[in-house]
mmCIF file of C-alpha atoms in Angstrom:
data_model
loop_
_atom_site.group_PDB
_atom_site.id
_atom_site.type_symbol
_atom_site.label_atom_id
_atom_site.label_comp_id
_atom_site.label_asym_id
_atom_site.label_seq_id
_atom_site.Cartn_x
_atom_site.Cartn_y
_atom_site.Cartn_z
ATOM 1 C CA SER A 101 19.984 23.261 -3.202
ATOM 2 C CA SER A 102 17.092 21.150 -4.543
ATOM 3 C CA GLY A 103 18.137 21.484 -8.169
ATOM 4 C CA THR A 104 20.998 20.228 -10.354
ATOM 5 C CA ILE A 105 24.625 21.201 -9.766
ATOM 6 C CA ARG A 106 27.224 20.215 -12.382
ATOM 7 C CA GLY A 107 30.926 20.810 -12.720
ATOM 8 C CA SER A 108 33.803 19.344 -14.712
ATOM 9 C CA SER A 109 36.417 19.486 -11.967
ATOM 10 C CA ALA A 110 34.047 20.155 -9.051
ATOM 11 C CA ALA A 111 30.318 20.666 -8.684
ATOM 12 C CA VAL A 112 30.858 22.761 -5.525
ATOM 13 C CA LYS A 113 34.156 24.242 -4.312
ATOM 14 C CA PHE A 114 34.637 26.105 -1.043
ATOM 15 C CA THR A 115 37.893 28.084 -0.771
ATOM 16 C CA GLY A 116 37.268 29.557 2.641
ATOM 17 C CA SER A 117 35.764 28.420 5.957
ATOM 18 C CA GLY A 118 32.432 28.964 7.686
ATOM 19 C CA ASN A 119 30.407 27.914 4.657
ATOM 20 C CA SER A 120 27.469 25.498 4.643
ATOM 21 C CA LEU A 121 25.992 23.415 1.820
ATOM 22 C CA SER A 122 22.448 22.106 2.334
ATOM 23 C CA LEU A 123 21.235 19.454 -0.107
ATOM 24 C CA LEU A 124 17.451 19.101 -0.244
ATOM 25 C CA LYS A 125 15.118 16.416 -1.595
ATOM 26 C CA GLY A 126 15.258 16.252 -5.387
ATOM 27 C CA ASN A 127 18.806 17.547 -5.747
ATOM 28 C CA ILE A 128 21.224 16.126 -8.339
ATOM 29 C CA VAL A 129 24.959 16.654 -7.949
ATOM 30 C CA GLU A 130 27.218 15.741 -10.872
ATOM 31 C CA GLY A 131 30.782 16.242 -9.775
ATOM 32 C CA MET A 132 32.984 16.340 -6.698
ATOM 33 C CA LEU A 133 32.139 18.350 -3.591
ATOM 34 C CA VAL A 134 35.347 20.169 -2.684
ATOM 35 C CA MET A 135 34.548 21.149 0.882
ATOM 36 C CA GLY A 136 37.897 22.381 2.212
ATOM 37 C CA SER A 137 38.235 22.929 5.969
ATOM 38 C CA GLY A 138 35.843 24.433 8.499
ATOM 39 C CA ASN A 139 32.756 23.988 6.338
ATOM 40 C CA SER A 140 29.615 21.858 6.748
ATOM 41 C CA LEU A 141 27.439 19.594 4.613
ATOM 42 C CA SER A 142 23.774 19.168 5.629
ATOM 43 C CA LEU A 143 21.397 16.507 4.278
ATOM 44 C CA VAL A 144 17.682 16.888 5.004
ATOM 45 C CA ARG A 145 14.730 14.478 5.082
ATOM 46 C CA GLY A 146 13.964 12.850 1.753
ATOM 47 C CA VAL A 147 17.511 12.868 0.400
ATOM 48 C CA ASN A 148 18.389 9.484 -1.068
ATOM 49 C CA ALA A 149 21.879 9.724 -2.579
ATOM 50 C CA ALA A 150 25.645 9.356 -2.307
ATOM 51 C CA TYR A 151 28.180 12.159 -2.761
ATOM 52 C CA SER A 152 31.943 12.093 -3.321
ATOM 53 C CA TYR A 153 33.779 14.827 -1.474
ATOM 54 C CA SER A 154 37.204 16.031 -0.418
ATOM 55 C CA GLY A 155 38.258 17.960 2.642
ATOM 56 C CA ASP A 156 37.048 17.528 6.216
ATOM 57 C CA PRO A 157 33.501 18.948 6.403
ATOM 58 C CA ALA A 158 31.178 18.518 9.330
ATOM 59 C CA VAL A 159 28.461 16.230 7.938
ATOM 60 C CA ARG A 160 24.997 16.633 9.435
ATOM 61 C CA SER A 161 21.767 14.751 8.814
ATOM 62 C CA SER A 162 18.428 16.438 9.574
ATOM 63 C CA GLY A 163 16.127 13.451 9.841
ATOM 64 C CA SER A 164 17.050 12.170 6.388
ATOM 65 C CA GLY A 165 17.529 8.581 7.558
ATOM 66 C CA PRO A 166 20.532 6.243 7.897
ATOM 67 C CA LEU A 167 23.813 7.948 7.033
ATOM 68 C CA ALA A 168 27.299 6.557 6.426
ATOM 69 C CA ASP A 169 30.549 8.455 5.854
ATOM 70 C CA THR A 170 33.634 6.701 4.474
ATOM 71 C CA GLY A 171 35.843 9.794 4.571
ATOM 72 C CA SER A 172 35.513 10.368 0.826
ATOM 73 C CA VAL A 173 31.888 9.406 0.180
ATOM 74 C CA VAL A 174 28.835 10.266 2.259
ATOM 75 C CA VAL A 175 25.596 8.382 1.632
ATOM 76 C CA THR A 176 22.121 8.709 3.115
ATOM 77 C CA LEU A 177 18.888 6.778 2.582
ATOM 78 C CA ASP A 178 15.311 7.971 2.641
ATOM 79 C CA ARG A 179 13.712 5.406 4.953
ATOM 80 C CA SER A 180 10.150 5.969 3.674
ATOM 81 C CA GLY A 181 10.648 3.270 1.046
ATOM 82 C CA PHE A 182 11.265 0.629 3.704
ATOM 83 C CA SER A 183 7.792 1.124 5.204
ATOM 84 C CA ALA A 184 6.058 0.579 1.853
ATOM 85 C CA PRO A 185 5.533 -3.217 2.281
ATOM 86 C CA GLU A 186 3.270 -2.572 5.283
ATOM 87 C CA ASP A 187 1.211 -0.080 3.238
ATOM 88 C CA MET A 188 0.969 -2.463 0.288
ATOM 89 C CA MET A 189 -0.176 -5.392 2.463
ATOM 90 C CA ASP A 190 -2.648 -3.156 4.288
ATOM 91 C CA ASP A 191 -4.210 -1.992 1.019
ATOM 92 C CA LEU A 192 -4.464 -5.558 -0.315
ATOM 93 C CA ALA A 193 -6.100 -6.816 2.902
ATOM 94 C CA ARG A 194 -8.746 -4.097 2.661
ATOM 95 C CA ILE A 195 -9.442 -4.769 -1.023
ATOM 96 C CA VAL A 196 -9.907 -8.510 -0.433
ATOM 97 C CA ALA A 197 -12.193 -7.843 2.550
ATOM 98 C CA ASP A 198 -14.292 -5.458 0.440
ATOM 99 C CA ARG A 199 -14.651 -8.030 -2.346
ATOM 100 C CA VAL A 200 -15.721 -10.780 0.055
ATOM 101 C CA ASP A 201 -18.250 -8.403 1.616
ATOM 102 C CA ALA A 202 -19.597 -7.516 -1.812
ATOM 103 C CA ARG A 203 -20.015 -11.202 -2.674
ATOM 104 C CA LEU A 204 -21.884 -11.976 0.535
ATOM 105 C CA LEU A 205 -24.081 -8.925 0.225
ATOM 106 C CA SER A 206 -25.005 -9.856 -3.335
ATOM 107 C CA LEU A 207 -26.399 -13.160 -2.019
ATOM 108 C CA ARG A 208 -28.550 -11.584 0.695
ATOM 109 C CA THR A 209 -31.696 -10.858 -1.245
ATOM 110 C CA GLU A 210 -35.142 -12.335 -0.824
ATOM 111 C CA ASP A 211 -34.940 -14.463 -3.963
ATOM 112 C CA GLY A 212 -31.388 -15.698 -3.471
ATOM 113 C CA GLY A 213 -29.590 -12.975 -5.422
ATOM 114 C CA PRO A 214 -27.528 -13.961 -8.448
ATOM 115 C CA GLY A 215 -27.273 -17.536 -7.191
ATOM 116 C CA THR A 216 -24.489 -19.393 -5.466
ATOM 117 C CA GLY A 217 -21.701 -21.041 -7.397
ATOM 118 C CA PRO A 218 -18.409 -19.966 -9.038
ATOM 119 C CA TRP A 219 -17.534 -16.269 -9.223
ATOM 120 C CA LEU A 220 -14.720 -13.971 -10.385
ATOM 121 C CA GLN A 221 -13.707 -10.543 -9.114
ATOM 122 C CA ALA A 222 -11.129 -8.005 -10.306
ATOM 123 C CA LEU A 223 -9.000 -6.147 -7.761
ATOM 124 C CA GLY A 224 -7.673 -2.624 -8.063
ATOM 125 C CA SER A 225 -6.718 0.339 -5.907
ATOM 126 C CA ARG A 226 -4.547 3.419 -5.846
ATOM 127 C CA ARG A 227 -3.061 5.162 -2.815
ATOM 128 C CA ALA A 228 -1.577 8.622 -3.477
ATOM 129 C CA GLN A 229 0.354 10.219 -0.624
ATOM 130 C CA GLN A 230 2.960 12.926 -0.299
ATOM 131 C CA SER A 231 6.005 10.717 -0.834
ATOM 132 C CA PHE A 232 4.726 7.829 -2.971
ATOM 133 C CA ASP A 233 2.035 6.568 -5.337
ATOM 134 C CA LEU A 234 0.909 2.956 -4.795
ATOM 135 C CA LEU A 235 -0.986 0.947 -7.424
ATOM 136 C CA THR A 236 -2.438 -2.518 -6.717
ATOM 137 C CA GLY A 237 -4.247 -4.800 -9.150
ATOM 138 C CA GLY A 238 -5.166 -8.451 -9.537
ATOM 139 C CA GLY A 239 -8.033 -10.876 -9.391
ATOM 140 C CA MET A 240 -9.699 -13.496 -7.245
ATOM 141 C CA ALA A 241 -11.988 -16.462 -7.891
ATOM 142 C CA GLY A 242 -14.242 -18.384 -5.559
ATOM 143 C CA ALA A 243 -17.272 -20.576 -5.152
ATOM 144 C CA ASP A 244 -20.028 -20.784 -2.548
ATOM 145 C CA HIS A 245 -23.243 -22.615 -1.727
ATOM 146 C CA GLU A 246 -26.202 -22.311 0.627
ATOM 147 C CA VAL A 247 -25.921 -23.825 4.088
ATOM 148 C CA GLY A 248 -29.147 -23.625 6.050
ATOM 149 C CA ALA A 249 -29.970 -19.964 6.589
ATOM 150 C CA GLY A 250 -26.602 -18.816 5.310
ATOM 151 C CA HIS A 251 -23.819 -19.338 2.815
ATOM 152 C CA ALA A 252 -20.300 -20.776 2.889
ATOM 153 C CA GLY A 253 -17.511 -20.547 0.359
ATOM 154 C CA GLY A 254 -13.836 -20.203 -0.392
ATOM 155 C CA PHE A 255 -11.614 -18.127 -2.658
ATOM 156 C CA ALA A 256 -8.058 -17.709 -3.962
ATOM 157 C CA GLY A 257 -6.345 -14.853 -5.729
ATOM 158 C CA LEU A 258 -3.248 -13.158 -7.088
ATOM 159 C CA ALA A 259 -2.280 -9.486 -6.878
ATOM 160 C CA ARG A 260 0.567 -7.294 -8.046
ATOM 161 C CA GLY A 261 1.553 -3.967 -6.578
ATOM 162 C CA GLN A 262 3.903 -1.210 -7.657
ATOM 163 C CA ASP A 263 5.087 1.679 -5.539
ATOM 164 C CA HIS A 264 6.473 4.788 -7.259
ATOM 165 C CA PHE A 265 8.315 7.197 -4.958
ATOM 166 C CA GLU A 266 8.195 10.952 -5.380
ATOM 167 C CA SER A 267 11.978 11.207 -5.347
ATOM 168 C CA GLY A 268 12.158 9.005 -8.451
ATOM 169 C CA SER A 269 15.139 7.168 -6.993
ATOM 170 C CA GLU A 270 13.493 3.859 -6.142
ATOM 171 C CA GLU A 271 10.681 1.507 -7.036
ATOM 172 C CA LEU A 272 9.084 -1.388 -5.161
ATOM 173 C CA THR A 273 7.146 -4.252 -6.765
ATOM 174 C CA SER A 274 5.150 -6.897 -4.896
ATOM 175 C CA THR A 275 3.525 -10.204 -5.836
ATOM 176 C CA SER A 276 0.914 -11.625 -3.445
ATOM 177 C CA TYR A 277 -0.846 -14.984 -3.325
ATOM 178 C CA PHE A 278 -3.798 -15.431 -0.990
ATOM 179 C CA GLY A 279 -6.827 -17.573 -0.236
ATOM 180 C CA GLY A 280 -9.497 -17.958 2.385
ATOM 181 C CA LEU A 281 -12.912 -19.067 3.593
ATOM 182 C CA TYR A 282 -16.035 -17.013 4.222
ATOM 183 C CA GLY A 283 -19.617 -17.422 5.297
ATOM 184 C CA ASP A 284 -22.699 -15.717 6.675
ATOM 185 C CA TYR A 285 -25.810 -16.545 8.667
ATOM 186 C CA THR A 286 -29.125 -14.694 8.596
ATOM 187 C CA PHE A 287 -31.779 -14.705 11.295
ATOM 188 C CA SER A 288 -34.664 -12.264 11.465
ATOM 189 C CA ARG A 289 -33.251 -8.972 10.125
ATOM 190 C CA ILE A 290 -29.710 -9.505 11.427
ATOM 191 C CA VAL A 291 -26.879 -10.829 9.287
ATOM 192 C CA LEU A 292 -23.585 -12.148 10.692
ATOM 193 C CA ASN A 293 -20.658 -12.765 8.399
ATOM 194 C CA ALA A 294 -17.019 -13.798 8.812
ATOM 195 C CA ALA A 295 -13.999 -14.382 6.612
ATOM 196 C CA VAL A 296 -10.500 -15.748 7.177
ATOM 197 C CA THR A 297 -7.721 -14.902 4.715
ATOM 198 C CA GLY A 298 -4.141 -16.131 4.552
ATOM 199 C CA GLY A 299 -1.319 -15.658 2.085
ATOM 200 C CA PHE A 300 2.174 -14.421 1.478
ATOM 201 C CA SER A 301 3.848 -11.615 -0.473
ATOM 202 C CA THR A 302 7.260 -11.090 -2.009
ATOM 203 C CA PHE A 303 8.802 -7.658 -2.517
ATOM 204 C CA ASP A 304 11.492 -6.615 -4.986
ATOM 205 C CA GLY A 305 13.023 -3.179 -4.657
ATOM 206 C CA SER A 306 15.384 -1.266 -6.923
ATOM 207 C CA ARG A 307 17.351 1.860 -6.150
ATOM 208 C CA ASP A 308 19.166 3.990 -8.772
ATOM 209 C CA ILE A 309 20.633 6.748 -6.687
ATOM 210 C CA TYR A 310 24.405 6.710 -6.956
ATOM 211 C CA THR A 311 25.703 6.886 -10.541
ATOM 212 C CA GLU A 312 24.453 10.440 -11.088
ATOM 213 C CA HIS A 313 26.398 11.539 -8.022
ATOM 214 C CA TRP A 314 29.738 10.101 -9.157
ATOM 215 C CA ALA A 315 29.867 7.677 -6.254
ATOM 216 C CA SER A 316 29.399 3.937 -5.824
ATOM 217 C CA ILE A 317 28.319 2.401 -2.511
ATOM 218 C CA ASP A 318 27.107 -1.126 -1.792
ATOM 219 C CA LEU A 319 23.823 -1.513 0.091
ATOM 220 C CA ASP A 320 22.746 -4.871 1.538
ATOM 221 C CA VAL A 321 19.314 -5.204 3.147
ATOM 222 C CA ASP A 322 18.423 -8.232 5.291
ATOM 223 C CA SER A 323 15.092 -9.936 4.722
ATOM 224 C CA ARG A 324 12.371 -9.395 7.322
ATOM 225 C CA MET A 325 8.885 -10.609 8.135
ATOM 226 C CA VAL A 326 5.889 -8.296 8.034
ATOM 227 C CA HIS A 327 2.793 -9.414 9.984
ATOM 228 C CA LEU A 328 -0.636 -7.872 9.570
ATOM 229 C CA LEU A 329 -4.040 -8.719 11.045
ATOM 230 C CA ASP A 330 -7.140 -6.903 9.792
ATOM 231 C CA MET A 331 -10.463 -7.233 11.646
ATOM 232 C CA ARG A 332 -13.738 -5.880 10.320
ATOM 233 C CA GLY A 333 -17.146 -5.135 11.778
ATOM 234 C CA GLN A 334 -20.067 -4.091 9.625
ATOM 235 C CA MET A 335 -23.788 -3.327 9.765
ATOM 236 C CA ALA A 336 -26.006 -3.341 6.698
ATOM 237 C CA TRP A 337 -29.535 -2.321 5.723
ATOM 238 C CA LEU A 338 -31.118 -4.264 2.859
ATOM 239 C CA GLY A 339 -34.085 -3.160 0.772
ATOM 240 C CA THR A 340 -35.849 -4.629 -2.252
ATOM 241 C CA PHE A 341 -37.944 -2.577 -4.644
ATOM 242 C CA ALA A 342 -40.009 -3.356 -7.724
ATOM 243 C CA THR A 343 -39.185 -1.211 -10.753
ATOM 244 C CA GLY A 344 -41.822 -2.346 -13.196
ATOM 245 C CA GLY A 345 -40.343 -3.292 -16.548
ATOM 246 C CA LEU A 346 -36.746 -2.950 -15.325
ATOM 247 C CA GLY A 347 -37.002 -5.860 -12.898
ATOM 248 C CA GLN A 348 -36.132 -6.077 -9.200
ATOM 249 C CA LEU A 349 -33.856 -3.484 -7.553
ATOM 250 C CA ASP A 350 -31.876 -4.486 -4.442
ATOM 251 C CA VAL A 351 -30.254 -1.729 -2.378
ATOM 252 C CA THR A 352 -27.793 -2.265 0.475
ATOM 253 C CA LEU A 353 -26.404 0.557 2.618
ATOM 254 C CA ARG A 354 -23.562 -0.383 4.951
ATOM 255 C CA ALA A 355 -21.225 1.154 7.496
ATOM 256 C CA GLY A 356 -18.441 -0.311 9.575
ATOM 257 C CA GLY A 357 -14.856 -0.182 10.677
ATOM 258 C CA ASP A 358 -11.511 -1.923 10.324
ATOM 259 C CA LEU A 359 -8.954 -2.412 13.077
ATOM 260 C CA THR A 360 -5.497 -3.319 11.781
ATOM 261 C CA VAL A 361 -2.653 -4.652 13.912
ATOM 262 C CA SER A 362 0.732 -4.558 12.191
ATOM 263 C CA ARG A 363 4.286 -5.379 13.105
ATOM 264 C CA GLY A 364 7.106 -5.152 10.610
ATOM 265 C CA GLY A 365 10.182 -5.399 12.776
ATOM 266 C CA ASP A 366 13.378 -3.417 12.315
ATOM 267 C CA VAL A 367 15.274 -3.109 9.045
ATOM 268 C CA GLN A 368 18.929 -4.141 9.172
ATOM 269 C CA ILE A 369 21.213 -2.797 6.461
ATOM 270 C CA ASP A 370 24.906 -2.879 5.624
ATOM 271 C CA LEU A 371 25.684 0.523 4.140
ATOM 272 C CA ALA A 372 29.279 1.290 3.199
ATOM 273 C CA SER A 373 30.389 -1.514 5.589
ATOM 274 C CA ALA A 374 28.419 0.066 8.447
ATOM 275 C CA VAL A 375 25.670 -2.144 9.950
ATOM 276 C CA MET A 376 22.593 -0.211 11.041
ATOM 277 C CA ASP A 377 19.171 -1.024 12.477
ATOM 278 C CA PHE A 378 16.155 1.251 12.227
ATOM 279 C CA ALA A 379 12.378 1.013 12.387
ATOM 280 C CA ALA A 380 10.744 0.849 8.968
ATOM 281 C CA GLY A 381 7.380 2.215 10.085
ATOM 282 C CA ASP A 382 5.031 2.615 12.981
ATOM 283 C CA ASP A 383 3.991 -0.699 14.558
ATOM 284 C CA GLY A 384 0.730 -0.804 16.411
ATOM 285 C CA LEU A 385 -2.976 -0.243 15.790
ATOM 286 C CA GLU A 386 -4.647 1.555 12.914
ATOM 287 C CA ALA A 387 -8.366 2.306 12.786
ATOM 288 C CA ARG A 388 -10.472 3.005 9.712
ATOM 289 C CA GLY A 389 -14.160 3.746 9.264
ATOM 290 C CA PHE A 390 -16.098 3.295 6.052
ATOM 291 C CA VAL A 391 -19.516 3.610 4.432
ATOM 292 C CA GLY A 392 -20.659 1.853 1.293
ATOM 293 C CA PHE A 393 -23.496 0.846 -0.946
ATOM 294 C CA ASP A 394 -24.484 -1.999 -3.246
ATOM 295 C CA ILE A 395 -27.181 -1.601 -5.890
ATOM 296 C CA GLY A 396 -28.295 -4.694 -7.782
ATOM 297 C CA LEU A 397 -30.731 -4.830 -10.677
ATOM 298 C CA LYS A 398 -32.292 -8.066 -11.966
ATOM 299 C CA PRO A 399 -33.523 -7.415 -15.505
ATOM 300 C CA GLY A 400 -34.508 -11.063 -15.933
ATOM 301 C CA LEU A 401 -33.012 -14.210 -17.462
ATOM 302 C CA ASP A 402 -31.310 -14.973 -14.116
ATOM 303 C CA THR A 403 -28.887 -12.096 -14.676
ATOM 304 C CA THR A 404 -27.869 -9.566 -11.998
ATOM 305 C CA VAL A 405 -26.081 -6.290 -12.684
ATOM 306 C CA SER A 406 -24.662 -4.684 -9.533
ATOM 307 C CA LEU A 407 -22.793 -1.501 -8.719
ATOM 308 C CA SER A 408 -20.900 -1.085 -5.454
ATOM 309 C CA GLY A 409 -18.780 1.573 -3.811
ATOM 310 C CA THR A 410 -16.961 2.157 -0.527
ATOM 311 C CA LEU A 411 -15.493 5.320 0.976
ATOM 312 C CA GLY A 412 -13.173 5.031 3.968
ATOM 313 C CA VAL A 413 -10.966 7.257 6.085
ATOM 314 C CA ASP A 414 -8.337 6.298 8.657
ATOM 315 C CA ARG A 415 -7.293 8.182 11.765
ATOM 316 C CA SER A 416 -4.491 9.900 9.807
ATOM 317 C CA GLY A 417 -7.054 11.394 7.451
ATOM 318 C CA VAL A 418 -6.088 9.220 4.462
ATOM 319 C CA LEU A 419 -9.093 8.669 2.195
ATOM 320 C CA SER A 420 -9.679 5.410 0.337
ATOM 321 C CA MET A 421 -12.263 4.812 -2.369
ATOM 322 C CA ASP A 422 -13.371 1.600 -4.032
ATOM 323 C CA ALA A 423 -15.918 1.039 -6.785
ATOM 324 C CA GLY A 424 -16.965 -1.982 -8.809
ATOM 325 C CA LEU A 425 -19.342 -3.131 -11.528
ATOM 326 C CA ARG A 426 -20.426 -6.755 -11.611
ATOM 327 C CA VAL A 427 -22.515 -8.837 -13.997
ATOM 328 C CA ALA A 428 -23.506 -12.264 -12.623
ATOM 329 C CA ARG A 429 -25.280 -15.176 -14.219
ATOM 330 C CA PRO A 430 -25.468 -18.758 -12.868
ATOM 331 C CA LEU A 431 -23.248 -21.244 -14.722
#
């Protein structure tokens, strides 16, 4: 069943043997499971719930995640929620890198671009996948100045993220603080740039999965550290065009790749007095390629209006898109 089963004395009652009850993702059971003898209860991937039962059923889990059985209550967790912090940090690292790139690229024009000095940028992204929908938003501020044939600067920012899971049984909220340094150097027609970012994030999760199933189970989750390193390489072509009365038009076409190294460690939980360890996600390397553009128009009065966009895809086929509109004027 993937629907709702209700009953005053019992939601499900088996009177014979050889029966099997399979509970699928999205199911809601309101009432006792009277299983009798010689019957089985199967929980599949995506189930995130606790069930009160009587009898002595054979309880099976088909990849649904950690499972505990007290003899009167069986509970299972969908582990996909535990891997969300890695996804949220990965998305934030990419957004910050894109914003720093956009700032540096806006300075690489023949007349100095919008000018060095203080700047502000908004942050925002959405990742929609089969099991969850991740929203990230925030802002960052920085300042830079010319150093020889290049630029140097620093920045700091704040971001909030919220992860909504398809099952509707849990929600994860993050708050991230970050800062860093960046710079570039231009010689001939080649531009080299680098940025270093550091910060920390806190995650608060809530699960509301038990009351509707007439069962109450304590879940304790130990804290863990999530480490992520994102490295970027990029090539860019810059062109400047005169547009007559509209002012100067600067066009940048870019392509590059990200290589992300992540390690989240195992999750340790205490579920119904049973201590369990399991991997939250896949540690290792993730590769992503991207293409992008920046178009800047200088209508005069030291003002620059720029439009930028980036389209990326990782080796799993997940698409990411980023777009921004920026109006800059020296302070």
